[in-house]
Every structure is written in structure tokens, then in C-alpha cells.
Amino acid sequence: MRDFTVSQADDFYELVCERVGRPGHSLILTSNRSPADWYPLFPNAVVGESVLDRVINSSHHLLLDGKSYRPNRRPGRPPKT
């Protein structure tokens, strides 16, 4: 995850505001970081707080814990049989 520029953060905020909490509008976000790690990514703390407040308070959280499949899919590695 990289820091948002001001315009990227504003665009993300608009997207979240349009999708979250409206019937028939879905938004799926995936991350390998906890929401607390997202705050520093926003250049404007108010926008970051607003986005995360909407996402955290109106979503279903799924924590997938287990062994990663990525090592088995690396280029040049023969597939397991």
C-alpha cells in the first residue's frame, strides 16, 4: 500500500461515499493490513478518518488466516502435483 496523493484520496472518498450504505451498491475492499495501518496513507487526516469510519462501521469483516498460496504460484516454479 502506498500513500495517496490528495486527488487519489479525494477520489477514493467520493467512491466510498457513493457506494457504502446504499441499497444495491456494493464495494469490496481487500487488504493485507489492518485499518489502523491505513490512516497514515491519507494526506488529509479528516478525509482518512471519514473514509475509514464509513468503511469500518458499515461493513462485514472477514479475516482469512492460513498458509499463503503465493509461493506455489511464483513464475518459474514447477506446479505441485
Backbone as CSV, one residue per row, in Angstrom:
resi,resn,N_x,N_y,N_z,CA_x,CA_y,CA_z,C_x,C_y,C_z
1,MET,0.844,-1.166,0.000,0.000,0.000,0.000,0.892,1.231,0.000
2,ARG,0.518,2.164,-0.845,1.286,3.401,-0.958,0.453,4.574,-0.492
3,ASP,1.140,5.636,-0.124,0.446,6.854,0.272,-0.400,7.378,-0.875
4,PHE,-1.589,7.878,-0.553,-2.446,8.503,-1.545,-1.966,9.914,-1.823
5,THR,-2.118,10.357,-3.073,-1.980,11.778,-3.354,-3.281,12.431,-2.897
6,VAL,-3.310,13.752,-2.853,-4.527,14.443,-2.430,-5.689,14.091,-3.350
7,SER,-5.462,14.090,-4.661,-6.560,13.789,-5.594,-6.982,12.328,-5.503
8,GLN,-6.058,11.407,-5.294,-6.420,9.994,-5.133,-7.256,9.787,-3.873
9,ALA,-6.868,10.431,-2.791,-7.625,10.306,-1.544,-9.028,10.874,-1.708
10,ASP,-9.143,12.015,-2.393,-10.463,12.610,-2.624,-11.327,11.714,-3.503
11,ASP,-10.726,11.132,-4.537,-11.476,10.222,-5.413,-11.943,8.982,-4.644
12,PHE,-11.079,8.437,-3.816,-11.442,7.269,-3.015,-12.566,7.607,-2.047
13,TYR,-12.493,8.779,-1.442,-13.544,9.242,-0.539,-14.885,9.329,-1.274
14,GLU,-14.886,9.901,-2.461,-16.120,10.014,-3.243,-16.676,8.635,-3.594
15,LEU,-15.817,7.724,-3.977,-16.245,6.364,-4.303,-16.883,5.689,-3.091
16,VAL,-16.227,5.772,-1.962,-16.749,5.142,-0.744,-18.081,5.776,-0.357
17,CYS,-18.167,7.097,-0.412,-19.417,7.775,-0.047,-20.567,7.372,-0.963
18,GLU,-20.278,7.169,-2.232,-21.330,6.793,-3.172,-21.789,5.356,-2.980
19,ARG,-20.883,4.472,-2.600,-21.209,3.050,-2.553,-21.685,2.557,-1.192
20,VAL,-21.090,3.037,-0.131,-21.337,2.491,1.202,-22.688,2.949,1.744
21,GLY,-23.446,1.992,2.251,-24.704,2.294,2.918,-25.890,2.524,2.001
22,ARG,-25.737,2.289,0.720,-26.840,2.457,-0.209,-27.283,1.096,-0.706
23,PRO,-28.556,0.806,-0.590,-29.049,-0.479,-1.073,-28.725,-0.679,-2.555
24,GLY,-28.258,-1.856,-2.870,-27.934,-2.179,-4.257,-26.557,-1.720,-4.696
25,HIS,-25.820,-1.084,-3.826,-24.469,-0.631,-4.144,-23.483,-1.400,-3.271
26,SER,-22.581,-2.112,-3.907,-21.610,-2.917,-3.160,-20.208,-2.396,-3.387
27,LEU,-19.360,-2.675,-2.441,-17.952,-2.316,-2.533,-17.172,-3.399,-1.808
28,ILE,-16.210,-3.973,-2.479,-15.369,-4.993,-1.863,-13.952,-4.439,-1.790
29,LEU,-13.420,-4.410,-0.593,-12.047,-3.970,-0.372,-11.269,-5.125,0.220
30,THR,-10.073,-5.326,-0.272,-9.206,-6.341,0.314,-7.893,-5.684,0.693
31,SER,-7.297,-6.187,1.745,-6.026,-5.644,2.195,-5.328,-6.658,3.073
32,ASN,-4.028,-6.588,3.074,-3.263,-7.423,3.991,-2.830,-6.608,5.205
33,ARG,-3.432,-5.441,5.383,-3.134,-4.558,6.506,-4.393,-4.252,7.293
34,SER,-4.239,-4.007,8.565,-5.383,-3.647,9.395,-5.788,-2.200,9.094
35,PRO,-7.036,-1.852,9.360,-7.473,-0.472,9.107,-6.626,0.572,9.833
36,ALA,-6.092,0.255,10.983,-5.246,1.210,11.707,-4.008,1.593,10.895
37,ASP,-3.547,0.682,10.039,-2.382,0.967,9.193,-2.727,1.866,8.016
38,TRP,-4.004,2.089,7.754,-4.418,2.900,6.614,-4.333,4.397,6.890
39,TYR,-4.486,4.810,8.140,-4.555,6.238,8.465,-3.386,7.045,7.908
40,PRO,-2.150,6.599,8.046,-1.034,7.406,7.533,-0.997,7.522,6.002
41,LEU,-1.772,6.718,5.299,-1.757,6.754,3.837,-2.486,7.967,3.267
42,PHE,-3.326,8.594,4.080,-4.119,9.733,3.624,-3.410,11.037,3.963
43,PRO,-3.214,11.914,2.970,-2.535,13.182,3.245,-3.372,14.124,4.117
44,ASN,-4.686,13.967,4.073,-5.584,14.782,4.877,-6.227,13.854,5.914
45,ALA,-5.923,14.083,7.179,-6.406,13.199,8.243,-7.927,13.155,8.322
46,VAL,-8.584,14.258,7.985,-10.052,14.305,8.038,-10.651,13.384,6.976
47,VAL,-10.089,13.410,5.783,-10.572,12.538,4.705,-10.314,11.079,5.085
48,GLY,-9.134,10.786,5.599,-8.814,9.420,6.009,-9.752,8.913,7.089
49,GLU,-10.022,9.735,8.074,-10.935,9.354,9.150,-12.341,9.124,8.604
50,SER,-12.781,9.967,7.692,-14.125,9.835,7.117,-14.263,8.547,6.316
51,VAL,-13.269,8.257,5.498,-13.300,7.036,4.689,-13.325,5.811,5.596
52,LEU,-12.407,5.753,6.526,-12.320,4.574,7.381,-13.525,4.433,8.293
53,ASP,-14.088,5.532,8.731,-15.299,5.470,9.546,-16.436,4.834,8.757
54,ARG,-16.615,5.250,7.520,-17.676,4.686,6.684,-17.432,3.211,6.377
55,VAL,-16.201,2.888,6.047,-15.873,1.505,5.684,-15.980,0.578,6.899
56,ILE,-15.417,0.959,8.007,-15.387,0.091,9.182,-16.767,-0.093,9.787
57,ASN,-17.543,0.961,9.855,-18.831,0.897,10.552,-19.972,0.334,9.717
58,SER,-19.762,0.136,8.441,-20.863,-0.364,7.611,-20.449,-1.578,6.783
59,SER,-19.539,-2.383,7.323,-19.049,-3.500,6.522,-19.032,-4.800,7.313
60,HIS,-18.854,-5.859,6.572,-18.635,-7.180,7.143,-17.144,-7.453,7.002
61,HIS,-16.527,-7.870,8.074,-15.090,-8.117,8.073,-14.844,-9.618,8.027
62,LEU,-14.012,-10.027,7.107,-13.608,-11.434,7.014,-12.101,-11.498,7.185
63,LEU,-11.661,-12.246,8.157,-10.240,-12.433,8.373,-9.885,-13.818,7.860
64,LEU,-9.070,-13.851,6.835,-8.618,-15.116,6.267,-7.234,-15.385,6.814
65,ASP,-7.128,-16.452,7.550,-5.870,-16.784,8.198,-5.451,-18.166,7.726
66,GLY,-4.240,-18.281,7.318,-3.759,-19.578,6.870,-2.536,-19.425,6.000
67,LYS,-2.133,-20.524,5.448,-0.950,-20.555,4.606,-1.223,-19.862,3.268
68,SER,-0.289,-19.090,2.800,-0.433,-18.361,1.549,-0.242,-19.295,0.353
69,TYR,-1.016,-19.015,-0.691,-0.862,-19.757,-1.942,0.176,-19.105,-2.857
70,ARG,0.610,-17.926,-2.546,1.542,-17.209,-3.414,2.839,-17.952,-3.692
71,PRO,3.486,-18.557,-2.695,4.744,-19.260,-3.014,4.574,-20.353,-4.066
72,ASN,3.407,-20.965,-4.150,3.166,-22.028,-5.126,2.906,-21.478,-6.513
73,ARG,2.669,-20.201,-6.646,2.328,-19.605,-7.935,3.429,-18.725,-8.510
74,ARG,4.610,-18.762,-7.908,5.710,-17.939,-8.395,6.132,-18.394,-9.798
75,PRO,6.429,-17.430,-10.670,6.914,-17.783,-12.015,8.194,-18.617,-11.940
76,GLY,8.277,-19.599,-12.787,9.464,-20.441,-12.848,9.458,-21.606,-11.884
77,ARG,8.500,-21.641,-11.000,8.407,-22.752,-10.053,7.505,-23.817,-10.645
78,PRO,7.956,-25.044,-10.676,7.101,-26.099,-11.239,5.851,-26.318,-10.379
79,PRO,4.700,-26.543,-11.008,3.472,-26.764,-10.236,3.554,-28.058,-9.440
80,LYS,2.945,-28.028,-8.248,2.884,-29.227,-7.415,1.822,-30.161,-7.957
81,THR,2.095,-31.444,-7.891,1.106,-32.415,-8.364,0.447,-33.140,-7.229
